[in-house]
GROMACS .gro file of C-alpha atoms in nm:
model
  291
    1MET     CA    1  -2.080   0.110  -1.123
    2LYS     CA    2  -2.058  -0.143  -0.840
    3ILE     CA    3  -1.700  -0.189  -0.724
    4ILE     CA    4  -1.609  -0.482  -0.501
    5VAL     CA    5  -1.312  -0.420  -0.274
    6ILE     CA    6  -1.136  -0.730  -0.146
    7GLY     CA    7  -1.040  -0.638   0.208
    8LYS     CA    8  -1.239  -0.487   0.491
    9SER     CA    9  -1.021  -0.413   0.793
   10GLY     CA   10  -0.711  -0.269   0.625
   11GLN     CA   11  -0.630   0.099   0.583
   12LEU     CA   12  -0.656   0.102   0.203
   13ALA     CA   13  -0.991  -0.082   0.208
   14TRP     CA   14  -1.121   0.174   0.459
   15GLU     CA   15  -1.008   0.466   0.240
   16LEU     CA   16  -1.171   0.300  -0.062
   17SER     CA   17  -1.498   0.268   0.129
   18GLN     CA   18  -1.494   0.644   0.182
   19LEU     CA   19  -1.505   0.699  -0.197
   20ALA     CA   20  -1.856   0.558  -0.237
   21SER     CA   21  -2.074   0.796  -0.439
   22PRO     CA   22  -2.388   0.797  -0.654
   23GLU     CA   23  -2.159   0.701  -0.946
   24HIS     CA   24  -1.965   0.430  -0.762
   25GLU     CA   25  -2.120   0.187  -0.517
   26ILE     CA   26  -1.835   0.036  -0.317
   27VAL     CA   27  -1.873  -0.289  -0.120
   28CYS     CA   28  -1.584  -0.416   0.093
   29LEU     CA   29  -1.560  -0.792   0.147
   30GLY     CA   30  -1.358  -0.941   0.434
   31ARG     CA   31  -1.236  -1.294   0.498
   32ASN     CA   32  -1.580  -1.395   0.631
   33ASP     CA   33  -1.747  -1.271   0.312
   34ILE     CA   34  -1.532  -1.433   0.043
   35ASP     CA   35  -1.301  -1.737   0.035
   36LEU     CA   36  -0.994  -1.629  -0.161
   37GLN     CA   37  -0.860  -1.985  -0.175
   38ASN     CA   38  -1.168  -2.109  -0.361
   39PHE     CA   39  -1.192  -1.997  -0.723
   40ALA     CA   40  -1.550  -2.120  -0.768
   41ALA     CA   41  -1.663  -1.946  -0.449
   42ILE     CA   42  -1.501  -1.619  -0.564
   43THR     CA   43  -1.678  -1.634  -0.899
   44GLU     CA   44  -2.013  -1.711  -0.734
   45CYS     CA   45  -1.971  -1.426  -0.485
   46LEU     CA   46  -1.882  -1.171  -0.753
   47GLN     CA   47  -2.182  -1.284  -0.961
   48GLN     CA   48  -2.416  -1.250  -0.664
   49GLN     CA   49  -2.278  -0.905  -0.592
   50LYS     CA   50  -2.326  -0.805  -0.957
   51ALA     CA   51  -1.975  -0.667  -0.955
   52ALA     CA   52  -1.870  -0.435  -1.236
   53GLY     CA   53  -1.509  -0.432  -1.119
   54VAL     CA   54  -1.280  -0.557  -0.841
   55ILE     CA   55  -1.003  -0.385  -0.644
   56ASN     CA   56  -0.782  -0.618  -0.441
   57ALA     CA   57  -0.676  -0.431  -0.128
   58SER     CA   58  -0.612  -0.750   0.068
   59ALA     CA   59  -0.260  -0.871   0.136
   60TYR     CA   60  -0.031  -1.046   0.380
   61THR     CA   61   0.172  -0.742   0.489
   62ALA     CA   62   0.360  -0.868   0.798
   63VAL     CA   63   0.699  -0.846   0.628
   64ASP     CA   64   0.907  -1.003   0.905
   65GLN     CA   65   0.649  -1.268   0.997
   66ALA     CA   66   0.633  -1.379   0.633
   67GLU     CA   67   0.987  -1.514   0.660
   68SER     CA   68   0.857  -1.796   0.883
   69ASP     CA   69   0.499  -1.808   0.755
   70VAL     CA   70   0.576  -1.872   0.390
   71ASP     CA   71   0.268  -2.073   0.292
   72ASN     CA   72   0.019  -1.816   0.421
   73ALA     CA   73   0.212  -1.529   0.264
   74PHE     CA   74   0.207  -1.697  -0.078
   75MET     CA   75  -0.158  -1.798  -0.039
   76LEU     CA   76  -0.278  -1.444   0.022
   77ASN     CA   77  -0.025  -1.255  -0.193
   78ALA     CA   78   0.005  -1.494  -0.490
   79LYS     CA   79  -0.265  -1.761  -0.509
   80ALA     CA   80  -0.551  -1.532  -0.408
   81PRO     CA   81  -0.474  -1.260  -0.667
   82GLY     CA   82  -0.446  -1.536  -0.930
   83ASN     CA   83  -0.787  -1.670  -0.833
   84LEU     CA   84  -0.934  -1.320  -0.843
   85ALA     CA   85  -0.785  -1.256  -1.187
   86ARG     CA   86  -0.935  -1.581  -1.320
   87ALA     CA   87  -1.276  -1.497  -1.177
   88CYS     CA   88  -1.269  -1.145  -1.320
   89LYS     CA   89  -1.167  -1.283  -1.659
   90ASP     CA   90  -1.453  -1.534  -1.660
   91LEU     CA   91  -1.699  -1.257  -1.569
   92ALA     CA   92  -1.539  -1.006  -1.811
   93ILE     CA   93  -1.495  -0.736  -1.543
   94SER     CA   94  -1.197  -0.512  -1.471
   95PHE     CA   95  -0.948  -0.594  -1.198
   96VAL     CA   96  -0.707  -0.370  -1.004
   97HIS     CA   97  -0.445  -0.524  -0.777
   98VAL     CA   98  -0.220  -0.336  -0.534
   99SER     CA   99   0.143  -0.446  -0.510
  100THR     CA  100   0.459  -0.317  -0.346
  101ASP     CA  101   0.803  -0.161  -0.382
  102PHE     CA  102   0.937  -0.474  -0.208
  103VAL     CA  103   0.942  -0.658  -0.541
  104PHE     CA  104   1.262  -0.460  -0.612
  105HIS     CA  105   1.609  -0.529  -0.472
  106GLY     CA  106   1.678  -0.167  -0.384
  107ASP     CA  107   2.020  -0.129  -0.543
  108LYS     CA  108   1.924   0.081  -0.848
  109GLY     CA  109   1.983   0.425  -0.696
  110SER     CA  110   1.725   0.603  -0.913
  111PRO     CA  111   1.344   0.575  -0.924
  112TYR     CA  112   1.221   0.234  -1.034
  113LEU     CA  113   1.020   0.214  -1.355
  114PRO     CA  114   0.733  -0.037  -1.385
  115ALA     CA  115   0.930  -0.238  -1.642
  116ASP     CA  116   1.250  -0.258  -1.434
  117GLU     CA  117   1.370  -0.603  -1.335
  118ILE     CA  118   1.226  -0.730  -1.009
  119ASN     CA  119   1.447  -0.907  -0.756
  120PRO     CA  120   1.282  -0.928  -0.413
  121LEU     CA  121   1.492  -0.970  -0.102
  122GLY     CA  122   1.248  -1.174   0.108
  123VAL     CA  123   0.935  -1.385   0.125
  124TYR     CA  124   0.693  -1.092   0.132
  125GLY     CA  125   0.837  -0.937  -0.184
  126ALA     CA  126   0.865  -1.276  -0.357
  127SER     CA  127   0.501  -1.360  -0.280
  128LYS     CA  128   0.384  -1.023  -0.412
  129ALA     CA  129   0.599  -1.068  -0.725
  130GLN     CA  130   0.442  -1.407  -0.792
  131GLY     CA  131   0.096  -1.253  -0.752
  132GLU     CA  132   0.186  -0.993  -1.014
  133GLN     CA  133   0.303  -1.266  -1.252
  134PHE     CA  134  -0.015  -1.471  -1.208
  135ILE     CA  135  -0.229  -1.167  -1.293
  136ALA     CA  136  -0.015  -1.074  -1.595
  137ASP     CA  137  -0.036  -1.432  -1.725
  138ILE     CA  138  -0.408  -1.483  -1.660
  139TYR     CA  139  -0.578  -1.152  -1.739
  140PRO     CA  140  -0.351  -0.893  -1.904
  141GLU     CA  141  -0.630  -0.747  -2.116
  142ARG     CA  142  -0.837  -0.595  -1.833
  143SER     CA  143  -0.618  -0.581  -1.524
  144SER     CA  144  -0.387  -0.325  -1.371
  145ILE     CA  145  -0.124  -0.370  -1.103
  146ILE     CA  146  -0.042  -0.064  -0.896
  147ARG     CA  147   0.277  -0.078  -0.691
  148THR     CA  148   0.300   0.156  -0.394
  149SER     CA  149   0.512   0.211  -0.084
  150TRP     CA  150   0.513   0.318   0.282
  151VAL     CA  151   0.132   0.342   0.307
  152TYR     CA  152  -0.042   0.507   0.603
  153SER     CA  153  -0.391   0.629   0.696
  154THR     CA  154  -0.592   0.758   0.990
  155HIS     CA  155  -0.735   0.404   1.004
  156GLY     CA  156  -0.547   0.090   1.102
  157ASN     CA  157  -0.189   0.036   1.214
  158ASN     CA  158   0.093   0.219   1.039
  159PHE     CA  159   0.424   0.400   1.086
  160VAL     CA  160   0.268   0.742   1.152
  161LYS     CA  161   0.045   0.625   1.434
  162THR     CA  162   0.319   0.405   1.580
  163MET     CA  163   0.563   0.699   1.585
  164LEU     CA  164   0.307   0.928   1.751
  165ASN     CA  165   0.250   0.670   2.025
  166LEU     CA  166   0.624   0.622   2.080
  167MET     CA  167   0.685   0.998   2.083
  168ARG     CA  168   0.428   1.031   2.361
  169THR     CA  169   0.582   0.758   2.576
  170LYS     CA  170   0.958   0.741   2.506
  171PRO     CA  171   1.232   0.985   2.609
  172GLU     CA  172   1.406   0.946   2.272
  173LEU     CA  173   1.389   0.741   1.952
  174GLY     CA  174   1.630   0.586   1.704
  175VAL     CA  175   1.492   0.559   1.350
  176ILE     CA  176   1.654   0.403   1.043
  177SER     CA  177   1.810   0.658   0.810
  178ASP     CA  178   1.957   0.441   0.532
  179GLN     CA  179   1.633   0.307   0.380
  180ILE     CA  180   1.500   0.551   0.121
  181GLY     CA  181   1.151   0.560  -0.030
  182THR     CA  182   0.832   0.765  -0.045
  183PRO     CA  183   0.552   0.775   0.214
  184THR     CA  184   0.203   0.742   0.066
  185TYR     CA  185  -0.128   0.855   0.217
  186ALA     CA  186  -0.377   0.575   0.147
  187LYS     CA  187  -0.647   0.829   0.062
  188GLY     CA  188  -0.465   0.927  -0.260
  189LEU     CA  189  -0.382   0.564  -0.336
  190ALA     CA  190  -0.752   0.476  -0.307
  191THR     CA  191  -0.841   0.748  -0.556
  192ALA     CA  192  -0.577   0.615  -0.797
  193CYS     CA  193  -0.718   0.261  -0.768
  194VAL     CA  194  -1.073   0.372  -0.849
  195ALA     CA  195  -0.950   0.588  -1.136
  196SER     CA  196  -0.752   0.293  -1.277
  197LEU     CA  197  -1.058   0.071  -1.258
  198THR     CA  198  -1.304   0.316  -1.412
  199GLY     CA  199  -1.046   0.432  -1.668
  200ASN     CA  200  -0.978   0.076  -1.787
  201VAL     CA  201  -0.606   0.107  -1.720
  202ASN     CA  202  -0.402  -0.204  -1.801
  203GLY     CA  203  -0.053  -0.320  -1.709
  204ILE     CA  204   0.184  -0.237  -1.425
  205HIS     CA  205   0.206   0.118  -1.289
  206HIS     CA  206   0.331   0.295  -0.978
  207TYR     CA  207   0.153   0.529  -0.738
  208THR     CA  208   0.302   0.704  -0.437
  209ASP     CA  209   0.306   1.060  -0.319
  210THR     CA  210   0.595   1.268  -0.455
  211GLY     CA  211   0.929   1.343  -0.297
  212VAL     CA  212   1.182   1.121  -0.122
  213ALA     CA  213   1.242   1.040   0.245
  214SER     CA  214   1.418   0.808   0.482
  215TRP     CA  215   1.228   0.657   0.773
  216PHE     CA  216   1.428   0.898   0.992
  217TYR     CA  217   1.316   1.210   0.803
  218PHE     CA  218   0.962   1.071   0.790
  219ALA     CA  219   0.968   1.042   1.170
  220VAL     CA  220   1.111   1.394   1.209
  221ALA     CA  221   0.827   1.532   0.994
  222ILE     CA  222   0.568   1.337   1.196
  223GLN     CA  223   0.699   1.489   1.518
  224ARG     CA  224   0.712   1.842   1.377
  225ILE     CA  225   0.358   1.830   1.239
  226GLY     CA  226   0.228   1.644   1.544
  227PHE     CA  227   0.362   1.915   1.774
  228GLU     CA  228   0.224   2.193   1.552
  229LEU     CA  229  -0.122   2.035   1.553
  230GLY     CA  230  -0.125   1.956   1.924
  231LEU     CA  231  -0.113   1.580   1.876
  232LEU     CA  232   0.212   1.586   2.075
  233ASP     CA  233   0.282   1.800   2.380
  234LYS     CA  234   0.662   1.772   2.373
  235ILE     CA  235   0.959   1.727   2.140
  236ILE     CA  236   1.197   1.436   2.199
  237PRO     CA  237   1.536   1.362   2.041
  238ILE     CA  238   1.520   1.144   1.728
  239LYS     CA  239   1.851   0.988   1.630
  240PRO     CA  240   1.939   0.838   1.289
  241ILE     CA  241   2.046   0.474   1.302
  242THR     CA  242   2.154   0.227   1.034
  243THR     CA  243   1.979  -0.087   0.917
  244ALA     CA  244   2.271  -0.285   1.062
  245GLN     CA  245   2.195  -0.138   1.405
  246TYR     CA  246   1.835  -0.259   1.386
  247PRO     CA  247   1.839  -0.611   1.238
  248THR     CA  248   1.507  -0.767   1.135
  249PRO     CA  249   1.414  -1.116   1.006
  250ALA     CA  250   1.338  -0.976   0.658
  251LYS     CA  251   1.576  -0.769   0.449
  252ARG     CA  252   1.435  -0.443   0.315
  253PRO     CA  253   1.534  -0.256  -0.003
  254HIS     CA  254   1.771   0.030   0.076
  255TYR     CA  255   1.625   0.241  -0.207
  256SER     CA  256   1.274   0.189  -0.341
  257VAL     CA  257   1.152   0.521  -0.481
  258LEU     CA  258   0.896   0.450  -0.756
  259ASP     CA  259   0.865   0.638  -1.086
  260LYS     CA  260   0.501   0.741  -1.134
  261SER     CA  261   0.514   0.883  -1.485
  262SER     CA  262   0.337   0.594  -1.660
  263LEU     CA  263   0.025   0.623  -1.442
  264ALA     CA  264   0.029   1.000  -1.475
  265SER     CA  265   0.033   0.965  -1.853
  266VAL     CA  266  -0.264   0.725  -1.873
  267LEU     CA  267  -0.462   0.909  -1.603
  268PRO     CA  268  -0.382   1.278  -1.657
  269GLU     CA  269  -0.663   1.380  -1.421
  270LEU     CA  270  -0.480   1.223  -1.125
  271THR     CA  271  -0.304   1.467  -0.895
  272PHE     CA  272   0.021   1.384  -0.718
  273SER     CA  273   0.117   1.577  -0.403
  274HIS     CA  274   0.435   1.589  -0.197
  275TRP     CA  275   0.442   1.342   0.090
  276GLN     CA  276   0.481   1.617   0.350
  277VAL     CA  277   0.164   1.790   0.223
  278GLN     CA  278  -0.023   1.460   0.238
  279LEU     CA  279   0.116   1.381   0.583
  280HIS     CA  280  -0.010   1.716   0.713
  281MET     CA  281  -0.351   1.643   0.563
  282MET     CA  282  -0.369   1.298   0.723
  283MET     CA  283  -0.256   1.421   1.064
  284THR     CA  284  -0.509   1.705   1.052
  285ALA     CA  285  -0.778   1.444   0.984
  286LEU     CA  286  -0.642   1.231   1.268
  287LYS     CA  287  -0.667   1.525   1.508
  288ALA     CA  288  -1.026   1.589   1.396
  289GLU     CA  289  -1.116   1.224   1.461
  290GLN     CA  290  -0.963   1.234   1.808
  291SER     CA  291  -1.125   1.561   1.915
   0.00000   0.00000   0.00000
């Protein structure tokens, strides 16, 4: 099966590329390889590639920048997924699209189900929500939308690598403690995307690692594991701060834990691990890459 991944430089696209096997040829296409604004060009490209399925790992993810870059955010997060869904429908191939916990307001207080009402707080979440709606309207019969949260990898820029760099250079850190969610290692997310594609999963589902954290406790775990593995040579104070103490252009959901039971039921072979187990695995891989 030849799987086309939309995205080349991002952390999820990189993890997807690592899943290539004799059963699954995986080709990652970047912005120079496919024009996501041009429906006809997308269809022609997928035909030339002889694609059996498409995973969209491309997105406008600069949450704060999106507040002032609205057109580009909606182009990449809404129009492009709609174009991809149309092309996949015309070619009768399966389509998997990755979305976000930011489509939710964050005021529920218990894990969000796929069918819960969406109410995004900012441009990024609104653009991703519109992308979901386009896909659901255009190609519900052979598409799946997988919402995730707090994604990180050994590749690319992410919270884990940023924290490690700051812990090496700063005398202390303040990290937000009143935003609650679940960190997700992109390696597991990539596996879930391929399984959804090959398993012909339809509809909206959620995938994250298990457990719950604040950004503060996530940072504390990064420092503890980093010191244990020798990625850090000292321990610095990490202080909890509130969202109000660290204002940003975009509002973030205070609580965005995602319920994963629907995906677990349709893909019983998928394994879900606690975020701290996955974090240790990623940081061990990061140490191996750096040594």
